[in-house]
Coordinates of C-alpha atoms and ligand atoms in Angstrom, one line a residue:
M503 CA 79.6 4.3 -66.1
K504 CA 78.8 6.5 -63.2
L505 CA 80.7 9.1 -61.8
L506 CA 81.3 9.1 -57.5
S507 CA 78.9 10.7 -56.3
G508 CA 76.4 10.6 -52.4
V509 CA 73.6 8.9 -51.9
P510 CA 70.3 10.5 -52.8
G511 CA 69.2 12.2 -50.3
W512 CA 65.9 13.6 -51.4
T513 CA 63.7 12.7 -54.2
V514 CA 61.4 15.8 -56.6
T515 CA 59.6 14.7 -59.8
A516 CA 58.2 16.9 -62.6
D517 CA 57.0 15.1 -66.0
V518 CA 60.3 16.6 -67.7
V519 CA 64.2 17.4 -66.4
V520 CA 65.2 20.5 -68.5
I521 CA 69.5 20.4 -67.4
G522 CA 70.3 24.0 -68.3
S523 CA 69.6 27.7 -69.0
G524 CA 70.8 28.6 -71.8
V525 CA 68.8 29.8 -74.5
A526 CA 68.2 25.9 -75.6
G527 CA 67.2 24.6 -71.9
L528 CA 64.5 27.6 -71.4
T529 CA 63.3 27.5 -75.4
T530 CA 62.5 23.6 -74.6
A531 CA 61.0 24.9 -70.7
L532 CA 58.7 27.0 -72.1
N533 CA 58.0 24.9 -75.3
L534 CA 57.1 21.7 -72.9
R535 CA 54.3 24.1 -71.3
A536 CA 51.9 24.8 -73.9
S537 CA 51.6 21.0 -73.7
G538 CA 50.2 21.3 -69.9
L539 CA 53.7 18.9 -68.9
S540 CA 55.0 20.0 -65.3
V541 CA 58.9 20.7 -66.0
L542 CA 61.9 20.8 -63.6
L543 CA 64.7 22.9 -65.4
V544 CA 68.4 22.2 -63.0
T545 CA 70.6 24.3 -63.1
K546 CA 74.3 24.5 -62.0
A547 CA 75.1 28.3 -61.1
Q548 CA 72.9 31.0 -60.7
I549 CA 70.0 31.0 -63.9
D550 CA 71.6 33.3 -66.3
E551 CA 74.8 31.4 -66.1
G552 CA 76.4 30.2 -69.6
S553 CA 77.4 31.0 -72.5
T554 CA 73.7 32.2 -73.4
K555 CA 74.3 35.9 -71.9
W556 CA 78.1 36.4 -73.7
A557 CA 76.4 35.8 -77.1
Q558 CA 77.6 39.1 -79.0
G559 CA 77.0 39.2 -82.8
G560 CA 73.7 37.8 -83.2
I561 CA 71.5 35.3 -84.1
A562 CA 71.4 34.2 -88.3
A563 CA 68.0 33.9 -90.1
A564 CA 67.1 34.9 -93.5
L565 CA 64.6 37.8 -92.9
G566 CA 66.4 40.8 -94.7
P567 CA 64.9 41.6 -98.6
G568 CA 66.0 39.2 -100.9
D569 CA 66.8 36.7 -98.3
T570 CA 66.1 33.0 -98.4
P571 CA 66.6 30.2 -96.1
D572 CA 67.9 28.1 -99.6
Q573 CA 70.8 31.0 -99.2
H574 CA 71.1 30.9 -95.3
K575 CA 71.5 26.8 -96.1
K576 CA 74.3 27.4 -98.7
D577 CA 76.2 29.0 -96.7
T578 CA 75.8 26.9 -93.7
L579 CA 77.0 23.7 -96.3
I580 CA 79.8 25.7 -97.3
A581 CA 81.4 26.7 -93.4
G582 CA 80.6 23.2 -92.6
A583 CA 82.6 21.8 -95.1
G584 CA 81.1 18.3 -96.3
L585 CA 80.2 17.6 -93.4
C586 CA 77.2 18.4 -92.4
D587 CA 73.9 16.8 -92.2
S588 CA 71.3 18.6 -95.4
K589 CA 68.5 17.8 -93.2
A590 CA 69.1 18.8 -89.9
V591 CA 70.4 22.5 -91.4
E592 CA 67.3 22.8 -93.6
V593 CA 65.6 22.2 -90.6
L594 CA 67.3 25.0 -88.5
V595 CA 66.7 27.5 -92.0
T596 CA 63.2 27.2 -92.5
E597 CA 62.1 27.3 -89.2
G598 CA 64.8 29.8 -88.0
P599 CA 62.8 32.9 -89.7
E600 CA 59.9 31.6 -87.5
A601 CA 61.7 31.1 -84.2
V602 CA 63.3 34.3 -84.1
R603 CA 60.0 36.0 -84.9
K604 CA 58.3 34.1 -82.2
L605 CA 61.5 34.9 -79.8
I606 CA 60.5 38.5 -80.4
A607 CA 56.9 38.0 -80.1
R608 CA 57.5 36.6 -75.9
G609 CA 59.6 39.9 -75.7
A610 CA 63.2 39.8 -77.1
V611 CA 64.2 43.2 -78.8
F612 CA 66.1 43.7 -81.3
D613 CA 67.9 46.6 -82.4
K614 CA 66.6 48.9 -85.4
S615 CA 67.6 51.2 -88.2
E616 CA 66.5 54.8 -88.3
S617 CA 63.5 53.6 -90.7
G618 CA 62.1 51.1 -87.9
E619 CA 63.7 47.8 -89.8
I620 CA 65.9 45.3 -87.9
S621 CA 68.9 46.3 -88.3
L622 CA 71.1 43.1 -90.0
T623 CA 74.5 42.7 -90.0
R624 CA 77.1 40.1 -91.1
E625 CA 79.2 37.8 -90.0
G626 CA 82.8 35.4 -91.6
G627 CA 80.9 32.9 -94.0
H628 CA 78.0 34.6 -95.2
L629 CA 76.9 35.7 -98.1
R630 CA 74.2 38.7 -97.1
N631 CA 74.0 40.5 -94.3
R632 CA 70.8 38.4 -91.8
I633 CA 72.4 38.5 -87.9
L634 CA 70.2 39.8 -86.0
H635 CA 71.5 41.9 -82.9
A636 CA 70.5 43.7 -79.5
G637 CA 71.6 46.1 -77.9
G638 CA 74.9 46.9 -80.3
D639 CA 77.1 43.0 -79.5
A640 CA 74.5 42.5 -76.3
T641 CA 72.4 39.9 -78.3
G642 CA 72.9 37.0 -75.6
A643 CA 71.6 39.4 -73.3
E644 CA 68.5 40.2 -74.5
V645 CA 68.2 36.8 -75.8
S646 CA 68.5 35.9 -72.1
R647 CA 66.4 38.1 -70.3
A648 CA 63.3 37.8 -72.6
L649 CA 63.4 33.9 -72.4
L650 CA 64.3 34.5 -68.1
A651 CA 61.1 36.4 -67.1
A652 CA 59.0 34.2 -70.0
V653 CA 60.0 31.3 -67.4
Q654 CA 59.5 33.1 -64.1
E655 CA 56.5 33.9 -65.2
D656 CA 55.4 30.4 -66.0
S657 CA 53.9 28.7 -62.4
G658 CA 54.3 24.9 -64.1
I659 CA 58.2 25.4 -64.2
E660 CA 60.3 24.6 -61.0
V661 CA 63.6 26.4 -61.7
I662 CA 66.0 24.8 -59.2
E663 CA 69.6 27.1 -59.0
N664 CA 73.0 25.8 -57.8
A665 CA 72.0 22.3 -60.0
L666 CA 74.5 20.6 -60.4
A667 CA 73.0 17.3 -62.6
I668 CA 75.6 14.9 -61.8
D669 CA 74.5 11.1 -63.7
V670 CA 71.1 10.2 -65.4
L671 CA 69.1 7.5 -63.2
Q672 CA 69.0 4.7 -66.6
N673 CA 66.7 0.9 -65.9
S674 CA 68.2 -1.9 -66.7
A675 CA 66.0 -2.3 -69.9
G676 CA 68.6 1.7 -70.5
K677 CA 65.3 4.2 -70.4
V678 CA 65.9 7.0 -68.3
Y679 CA 63.7 7.7 -65.6
G680 CA 65.1 10.4 -63.9
L681 CA 69.1 11.6 -62.7
T682 CA 70.7 12.7 -60.1
L683 CA 72.0 16.1 -59.1
H684 CA 73.4 17.9 -56.0
V685 CA 72.2 21.3 -54.9
I686 CA 74.1 24.0 -52.8
G687 CA 70.6 24.7 -51.5
A688 CA 68.7 24.8 -48.0
G689 CA 66.5 22.5 -46.2
S690 CA 64.9 19.4 -48.1
R691 CA 66.7 19.6 -51.0
D692 CA 70.7 20.2 -50.2
G693 CA 73.7 17.7 -51.0
V694 CA 72.7 14.7 -53.5
G695 CA 69.4 14.5 -55.1
R696 CA 67.1 12.2 -57.4
A697 CA 64.8 14.1 -60.1
L698 CA 62.8 11.6 -61.4
A699 CA 60.7 12.3 -64.3
R700 CA 59.6 10.7 -68.0
A701 CA 61.8 12.6 -69.7
V702 CA 65.0 14.3 -69.5
V703 CA 66.1 16.9 -71.8
I704 CA 70.8 17.7 -71.9
A705 CA 71.2 21.6 -72.6
T706 CA 74.3 22.3 -70.7
G707 CA 75.9 23.5 -73.4
G708 CA 79.7 23.5 -74.7
L709 CA 82.7 22.5 -73.6
G710 CA 85.4 25.3 -73.8
Q711 CA 87.0 24.6 -70.6
V712 CA 88.5 21.7 -71.4
Y713 CA 91.4 24.2 -73.0
S714 CA 93.2 26.4 -71.6
Q715 CA 92.2 29.3 -72.6
T716 CA 88.2 30.1 -74.0
T717 CA 85.3 32.6 -74.7
N718 CA 83.3 29.6 -72.7
P719 CA 82.3 30.7 -69.4
S720 CA 83.3 28.8 -66.0
V721 CA 80.4 26.0 -66.4
S722 CA 81.1 25.4 -69.6
T723 CA 82.9 22.0 -68.8
G724 CA 80.7 19.8 -71.3
D725 CA 78.9 17.3 -68.1
G726 CA 76.0 17.0 -70.6
V727 CA 78.3 15.3 -72.7
A728 CA 79.9 13.8 -70.6
L729 CA 76.9 12.7 -68.6
A730 CA 75.4 10.7 -72.4
L731 CA 78.7 9.8 -72.4
R732 CA 78.3 7.4 -69.2
A733 CA 74.7 6.7 -69.8
G734 CA 76.0 4.7 -73.9
A735 CA 74.1 7.7 -76.1
E736 CA 76.6 7.8 -78.7
I737 CA 78.7 11.4 -79.4
A738 CA 79.6 12.1 -82.7
D739 CA 82.2 15.0 -84.5
V740 CA 83.9 16.0 -81.1
E741 CA 87.2 16.9 -83.4
F742 CA 85.5 19.7 -84.6
I743 CA 86.2 22.1 -82.1
Q744 CA 85.6 25.7 -82.9
F745 CA 88.2 28.2 -82.5
H746 CA 86.9 31.5 -82.8
P747 CA 90.2 33.8 -84.9
T748 CA 89.4 36.9 -82.5
V749 CA 89.7 36.6 -78.9
L750 CA 91.5 39.8 -76.6
W751 CA 95.2 38.2 -76.4
R752 CA 95.8 39.2 -73.1
D753 CA 98.2 36.9 -71.7
E754 CA 99.5 33.9 -72.4
S755 CA 99.8 32.4 -68.3
L756 CA 96.0 33.3 -68.6
S757 CA 93.7 30.8 -68.5
G758 CA 90.3 30.7 -68.2
Q759 CA 86.7 32.8 -69.7
Q760 CA 88.8 35.4 -72.1
P761 CA 87.0 38.7 -73.5
L762 CA 85.7 37.9 -77.3
I763 CA 86.3 40.8 -80.3
S764 CA 83.4 40.0 -82.0
E765 CA 83.0 38.7 -86.3
A766 CA 80.6 41.3 -86.6
V767 CA 83.2 44.0 -85.7
R768 CA 84.8 42.6 -89.2
G769 CA 81.3 42.7 -90.6
E770 CA 81.6 46.5 -89.9
G771 CA 84.6 46.6 -91.6
A772 CA 87.0 46.0 -89.8
F773 CA 90.3 44.3 -90.9
L774 CA 92.9 41.8 -90.2
V775 CA 97.2 42.9 -89.9
N776 CA 99.8 41.3 -89.0
N777 CA 103.4 42.8 -87.3
K778 CA 104.0 44.3 -90.5
G779 CA 100.7 46.3 -91.2
E780 CA 99.9 43.6 -93.9
R781 CA 95.9 42.9 -94.5
F782 CA 97.2 39.1 -95.0
M783 CA 93.5 37.6 -94.8
K784 CA 92.8 39.3 -98.6
D785 CA 94.3 36.6 -101.2
K786 CA 94.0 33.8 -99.2
H787 CA 90.0 33.9 -99.5
P788 CA 87.1 35.8 -101.9
Q789 CA 85.5 36.9 -98.8
A790 CA 88.9 37.9 -97.2
D791 CA 88.4 38.7 -93.6
L792 CA 84.9 37.4 -93.4
A793 CA 86.0 34.1 -94.7
P794 CA 84.5 31.0 -92.9
R795 CA 85.6 31.3 -88.5
D796 CA 88.4 27.6 -89.2
I797 CA 90.3 30.0 -92.7
V798 CA 90.2 32.9 -91.0
A799 CA 91.7 31.0 -87.4
K800 CA 93.9 29.1 -89.0
E801 CA 95.6 31.9 -91.4
I802 CA 95.9 33.9 -87.7
F803 CA 97.6 30.8 -86.3
R804 CA 100.5 30.8 -89.2
Q805 CA 100.6 34.2 -89.1
M806 CA 101.7 34.3 -85.3
K807 CA 103.7 30.8 -86.5
E808 CA 105.5 33.2 -88.9
S809 CA 106.4 36.0 -87.2
N810 CA 106.9 34.4 -83.5
S811 CA 104.2 36.4 -82.4
P812 CA 101.1 35.6 -80.1
H813 CA 99.3 37.3 -81.6
V814 CA 98.1 39.2 -84.6
W815 CA 95.7 42.7 -84.7
L816 CA 92.7 43.3 -85.6
D817 CA 92.5 47.3 -87.0
A818 CA 88.7 49.2 -86.2
T819 CA 89.8 52.5 -86.2
G820 CA 88.1 53.1 -88.5
I821 CA 84.0 52.5 -87.4
K822 CA 83.3 55.9 -86.5
D823 CA 80.4 54.7 -84.0
F824 CA 82.5 51.2 -82.2
P825 CA 81.1 52.5 -78.4
D826 CA 78.2 53.0 -79.7
R827 CA 77.4 50.2 -81.9
F828 CA 80.0 47.7 -80.0
P829 CA 79.3 48.9 -75.7
T830 CA 80.6 45.5 -74.7
I831 CA 83.3 45.3 -76.3
Y832 CA 84.5 48.6 -75.6
A833 CA 83.5 48.4 -72.6
S834 CA 86.1 45.2 -72.0
C835 CA 88.8 46.8 -74.7
L836 CA 89.2 50.2 -71.7
E837 CA 89.9 48.0 -69.7
N838 CA 92.7 46.0 -70.7
G839 CA 94.0 49.4 -71.7
I840 CA 93.0 49.4 -75.3
D841 CA 91.2 52.2 -77.0
P842 CA 90.0 50.5 -80.4
T843 CA 89.1 54.1 -82.0
K844 CA 92.6 54.6 -82.5
Q845 CA 95.0 51.6 -81.8
L846 CA 94.8 48.0 -83.3
I847 CA 93.5 45.5 -81.4
P848 CA 95.5 42.6 -80.1
V849 CA 93.7 39.3 -81.3
S850 CA 94.6 35.3 -81.3
P851 CA 92.2 32.2 -81.5
A852 CA 90.7 30.6 -78.8
S853 CA 88.4 27.3 -78.4
H854 CA 84.8 28.9 -78.7
Y855 CA 82.6 25.5 -80.2
A856 CA 81.5 22.5 -79.8
S857 CA 80.0 21.7 -83.5
G858 CA 80.1 18.1 -81.8
G859 CA 78.2 17.0 -79.2
V860 CA 75.8 14.3 -78.7
L861 CA 74.3 12.5 -81.4
V862 CA 70.2 13.9 -81.5
D863 CA 68.2 12.5 -84.6
L864 CA 65.9 15.8 -86.0
V865 CA 64.0 16.2 -82.8
G866 CA 66.9 15.7 -80.4
R867 CA 66.5 12.1 -79.8
T868 CA 69.3 10.6 -78.2
T869 CA 70.5 6.9 -78.3
I870 CA 69.3 6.6 -75.3
P871 CA 65.4 6.3 -74.7
G872 CA 64.2 9.4 -72.9
L873 CA 66.8 11.2 -73.3
Y874 CA 66.7 14.3 -75.4
A875 CA 69.9 16.8 -76.1
C876 CA 70.0 20.5 -77.6
G877 CA 72.0 23.0 -78.2
E878 CA 75.5 23.2 -78.1
T879 CA 75.7 19.9 -76.6
A880 CA 73.4 18.3 -79.2
C881 CA 75.3 17.2 -82.4
T882 CA 71.8 17.5 -84.6
G883 CA 74.7 17.3 -87.8
A884 CA 73.6 21.1 -88.5
H885 CA 77.3 22.6 -88.6
G886 CA 78.6 19.7 -89.6
A887 CA 83.2 20.1 -89.3
N888 CA 82.4 23.8 -88.7
R889 CA 79.8 26.2 -87.2
L890 CA 78.6 29.2 -89.2
A891 CA 78.4 32.3 -87.3
S892 CA 75.1 32.9 -85.5
N893 CA 73.4 29.6 -86.4
S894 CA 73.7 29.1 -82.2
L895 CA 71.5 30.4 -80.9
L896 CA 69.3 29.6 -83.4
E897 CA 69.4 25.7 -83.1
G898 CA 68.4 26.3 -79.5
L899 CA 65.5 28.2 -80.5
V900 CA 64.9 26.4 -83.1
F901 CA 65.1 22.5 -82.0
G902 CA 64.0 23.4 -78.6
T903 CA 60.9 23.4 -81.0
R904 CA 61.4 20.5 -81.9
I905 CA 62.2 18.2 -78.9
A906 CA 59.1 19.6 -76.9
S907 CA 56.5 18.6 -79.5
D908 CA 58.4 14.5 -80.0
I909 CA 57.9 14.9 -75.9
A910 CA 54.4 16.2 -76.1
Q911 CA 53.1 13.8 -78.6
N912 CA 55.2 11.0 -77.0
I913 CA 56.3 10.9 -74.0
G914 CA 55.5 7.7 -71.8
A915 CA 54.3 6.2 -68.5
E916 CA 56.8 6.7 -65.5
I917 CA 58.6 3.4 -64.9
A918 CA 60.0 2.3 -61.7
A919 CA 63.3 3.2 -60.4
E920 CA 65.4 0.8 -60.3
E921 CA 69.4 0.2 -58.6
I922 CA 72.1 -0.8 -61.4
A923 CA 75.5 -1.8 -59.9
Q924 CA 77.8 0.4 -62.3
P925 CA 81.9 1.4 -62.2
T926 CA 82.6 4.4 -60.9
L927 CA 84.7 7.6 -62.0
L928 CA 86.6 10.5 -60.0
I929 CA 89.5 12.3 -60.7
D930 CA 91.7 14.3 -58.2
P931 CA 90.3 18.6 -59.7
A932 CA 94.3 19.3 -59.5
I933 CA 94.9 18.2 -62.7
K934 CA 92.6 20.3 -63.9
L935 CA 95.3 23.3 -65.6
T936 CA 97.8 20.7 -66.1
L937 CA 94.7 19.1 -68.5
Q938 CA 93.4 22.2 -70.0
L939 CA 97.1 23.5 -71.1
A940 CA 98.1 19.4 -72.4
M941 CA 94.8 20.4 -74.9
S942 CA 95.9 23.5 -76.1
Q943 CA 99.2 22.7 -76.7
G944 CA 98.3 19.5 -78.5
A945 CA 94.7 19.7 -79.8
G946 CA 94.5 23.0 -80.1
V947 CA 94.4 24.8 -84.2
M948 CA 96.2 23.0 -85.4
R949 CA 96.8 19.2 -84.3
S950 CA 99.5 16.6 -85.8
E951 CA 99.9 13.2 -85.0
S952 CA 102.7 13.4 -82.6
S953 CA 101.5 16.2 -80.7
L954 CA 98.4 14.1 -80.4
R955 CA 99.7 11.3 -78.7
E956 CA 102.1 12.9 -76.7
T957 CA 98.8 14.6 -75.0
L958 CA 96.5 11.2 -75.4
A959 CA 99.7 10.1 -73.1
T960 CA 99.2 13.1 -70.9
L961 CA 95.7 12.1 -70.4
E962 CA 96.1 8.6 -69.6
Q963 CA 98.7 9.8 -67.6
L964 CA 95.8 12.3 -65.4
G965 CA 93.2 10.0 -65.6
T966 CA 95.4 7.7 -63.2
R967 CA 94.9 10.3 -60.3
T968 CA 91.9 8.9 -58.5
F969 CA 90.4 10.9 -56.3
T970 CA 86.9 9.7 -53.6
Q971 CA 86.0 12.1 -52.1
P972 CA 82.8 14.0 -54.3
C973 CA 82.9 17.2 -54.4
I974 CA 81.6 19.8 -57.8
E975 CA 85.5 20.6 -58.3
A976 CA 86.3 16.5 -59.0
W977 CA 82.8 15.9 -61.1
E978 CA 83.9 18.7 -63.7
V979 CA 87.2 17.6 -63.6
S980 CA 86.0 14.2 -64.6
N981 CA 83.7 15.3 -66.8
L982 CA 86.8 17.3 -68.7
Y983 CA 88.8 14.2 -68.6
L984 CA 86.3 12.1 -70.4
L985 CA 85.6 14.8 -73.2
A986 CA 89.4 15.3 -73.5
T987 CA 90.0 11.7 -74.0
A988 CA 87.3 11.7 -76.9
I989 CA 88.2 15.0 -78.9
V990 CA 92.6 13.1 -78.9
R991 CA 91.0 9.7 -80.2
A992 CA 88.7 11.2 -82.4
A993 CA 91.4 13.9 -83.7
L994 CA 94.3 10.7 -83.7
A995 CA 91.2 8.8 -86.1
R996 CA 91.1 11.4 -88.7
T997 CA 93.6 11.6 -90.2
E998 CA 92.6 14.4 -92.8
S999 CA 91.8 18.2 -92.2
R1000 CA 88.6 19.7 -92.6
G1001 CA 87.0 22.7 -91.5
S1002 CA 88.0 23.4 -87.3
H1003 CA 90.0 20.2 -87.0
W1004 CA 93.1 20.9 -89.1
R1005 CA 96.1 18.3 -89.0
S1006 CA 100.2 19.6 -90.4
D1007 CA 100.6 15.8 -90.9
F1008 CA 97.7 15.5 -93.1
P1009 CA 97.3 19.3 -94.8
D1010 CA 94.1 18.0 -97.3
S1011 CA 90.9 17.1 -97.2
S1012 CA 90.1 13.2 -98.5
D1013 CA 86.4 12.4 -99.3
K1014 CA 87.8 9.0 -97.8
W1015 CA 86.8 11.1 -94.7
L1016 CA 83.6 12.3 -96.0
Q1017 CA 81.7 10.3 -92.5
R1018 CA 81.6 11.0 -89.0
I1019 CA 83.1 9.7 -85.8
I1020 CA 80.5 8.2 -83.6
Q1021 CA 82.3 7.5 -80.4
S1022 CA 80.3 6.1 -77.1
Y1023 CA 80.9 3.7 -74.3
D1024 CA 79.0 -0.2 -73.2
V1025 CA 77.8 -1.1 -70.2
N1026 CA 81.1 -2.6 -68.9
G1027 CA 82.9 0.7 -69.6
D1028 CA 84.6 -0.3 -72.6
W1029 CA 84.9 2.3 -75.7
H1030 CA 84.1 2.6 -79.3
M1031 CA 84.2 4.0 -82.8
R1032 CA 82.3 4.1 -85.4
F1033 CA 82.3 5.1 -88.6
E1034 CA 79.0 6.1 -90.1
E1035 CA 78.8 8.3 -93.8
V1036 CA 77.5 12.0 -94.2
K1037 CA 73.6 12.2 -95.1
Ligands
FAD224 P1 74.1 27.8 -72.2 O1 73.4 29.1 -72.8 O2 75.7 27.4 -72.3 O3 73.9 27.4 -71.0 C1 74.1 26.2 -70.1 C2 73.1 26.2 -69.1 O4 73.2 24.6 -68.8 C3 73.8 26.7 -68.3 O5 72.2 27.2 -67.7 C4 75.0 25.9 -67.7 O6 75.0 27.0 -65.8 C5 74.1 24.5 -67.2 N1 74.9 23.4 -67.5 C6 76.1 22.9 -67.3 N2 76.3 22.0 -66.4 C7 75.4 21.5 -65.6 C8 75.1 20.5 -65.0 N3 75.8 20.0 -65.0 N4 73.7 20.3 -64.3 C9 73.4 21.8 -64.4 N5 73.2 22.3 -64.9 C10 74.3 22.5 -65.3 N6 76.4 31.9 -81.4 C11 75.1 32.2 -82.2 O7 74.5 32.0 -82.5 N7 75.6 34.0 -81.8 C12 76.5 34.3 -81.1 O8 76.4 36.0 -81.1 C13 77.4 34.0 -80.4 N8 78.6 34.2 -79.9 C14 78.8 33.9 -78.9 C15 80.2 34.7 -77.5 C16 80.1 33.8 -76.6 C17 81.6 35.0 -75.7 C18 80.4 32.6 -76.8 C19 81.1 32.1 -75.5 C20 79.4 31.8 -77.9 C21 78.7 32.7 -78.3 N9 78.1 32.1 -79.3 C22 76.8 33.3 -80.6 C23 78.0 30.3 -78.7 C24 76.2 30.6 -78.2 O9 77.0 31.6 -77.3 C25 76.2 29.3 -77.0 O10 76.5 28.1 -78.4 C26 74.8 29.1 -77.1 O11 74.3 30.1 -76.6 C27 74.5 27.3 -76.0 O12 73.5 27.8 -75.3 P2 72.9 26.6 -74.6 O13 72.0 26.7 -73.8 O14 72.8 25.3 -75.2 O15 73.8 26.3 -73.6
SIN225 C1 80.6 36.8 -82.2 O1 80.0 37.6 -82.7 O2 82.5 36.0 -83.3 C2 80.5 35.3 -82.1 C3 78.9 34.9 -82.7 C4 79.3 33.0 -83.2 O3 79.7 32.5 -82.3 O4 78.8 32.5 -83.7

């Protein structure tokens, strides 16, 4: 299956094409250069767009005195609620510290204490202070700045901005030899073109825009996961959408990206209260307000239902240096008429992170030859049913390095281009908000068989709204539609509650469900679901 698009009017060639310029794409591109391969990096909007630059809390790594990768592993496995691939977690936590040191060597500057040591804070699910941060709450901006500076200095990496990857190109054996992309450019590279390469790395980030309210920027429409699905790749764990517990509540009628109030604010002493002023997390979990994210999000949701209120409150008034420690959050609160040093902050959960994605092995290979996936787009198994806070930037650093090394060792020869006839898909962009609202309503923090069936029926109806004029909005909506359908199908199949998948009709976890749900489409466009025991 492919997206309906125009005939490619131009061609560009490189050894490897990397799609996306977040932490995952940039790290992969830089490491590929170490082996002398030429890299084409294509990115949908401006080069610094994506979730990476929005990351607040920090990067988790066992760098503090007395901390060990093993303790980081334990916390990651607990947050993942039984579904983590323990080998993937092992790789993440043991290679994490070195990956962070390399990032520092590349120029990233993290906050330090007065004695000159890197300051480490805590977030939900961590039993130790192990989160490095930069600019107080602007960690992602610093990571992005440092990596972009290194990429821009490297003449072996060609960057094309405003370049939306549409689909991969595959020969009759299914092997990937490049991709089709649409560029809003000038001169010889404008409109639909082809990028030919010996390997393609998808690093297109998350899919938060499937929901009406999200912390994710507008580019996070899950294009890479949808592209991989259409190419026949397997995707896994997509029912595990992480809802961040503390997103600034402004108005229910708003859609799109909403301001995040980092978990690190709770790490520095803030706590949640309900309308009666009660600290409701206190007796719900030994880690109280710093319980893993899914547990806090569920409890907030319950409190909101009970009090019929659209939000709960975060009390951060005890954090004396709030404006200095959290400058970004302070500014966004003030912009919205709240002074967090004096007032409670209204917060509610919103979609934040896709714990699942394109199924990959420990070196980022998808199930399609020549196609790799990295970062939030990929499902390495390191997050299981619920990602541990601040493990995502780390995953981009660690697996970006591994992917580059695998490509360098195993890259094949160029393969001849072949045109294969395939069914096409294009959905009317006008359905976007209806789809997002249906997903928030029926497949959000809490789901049930009836809410999911209703959502699926809505999606089936929206799927009949086909479109004939290829454009960016239609490609993105078609991607959202494919992913929404996959999320709902998996959420319906998983008749239990686990991690960030909460079924009101199946409130308990079941050992029978210690397996992953894996989905794919075959060459005829027929959909398949299979189940795999967790390793
Ligand atoms: P991204 O950074 O999202 O980059 C994806 C790139 O792909 C972008 O350049 C985008 O433009 C491009 N792209 C998308 N589609 C296409 C296409 N079709 N063609 C071409 N290019 C495309 N994680 C942590 O570990 N710590 C934190 O403190 C933290 N805080 C967060 C705060 C916020 C507000 C958000 C939204 C997320 C946060 N996360 C955090 C999660 C983390 O930021 C992301 O998971 C991570 O940055 C993802 O990196 P990535 O490189 O995979 O994707
Ligand atoms: C946050 O700062 O709360 C977000 C951290 C994360 O998503 O890892």
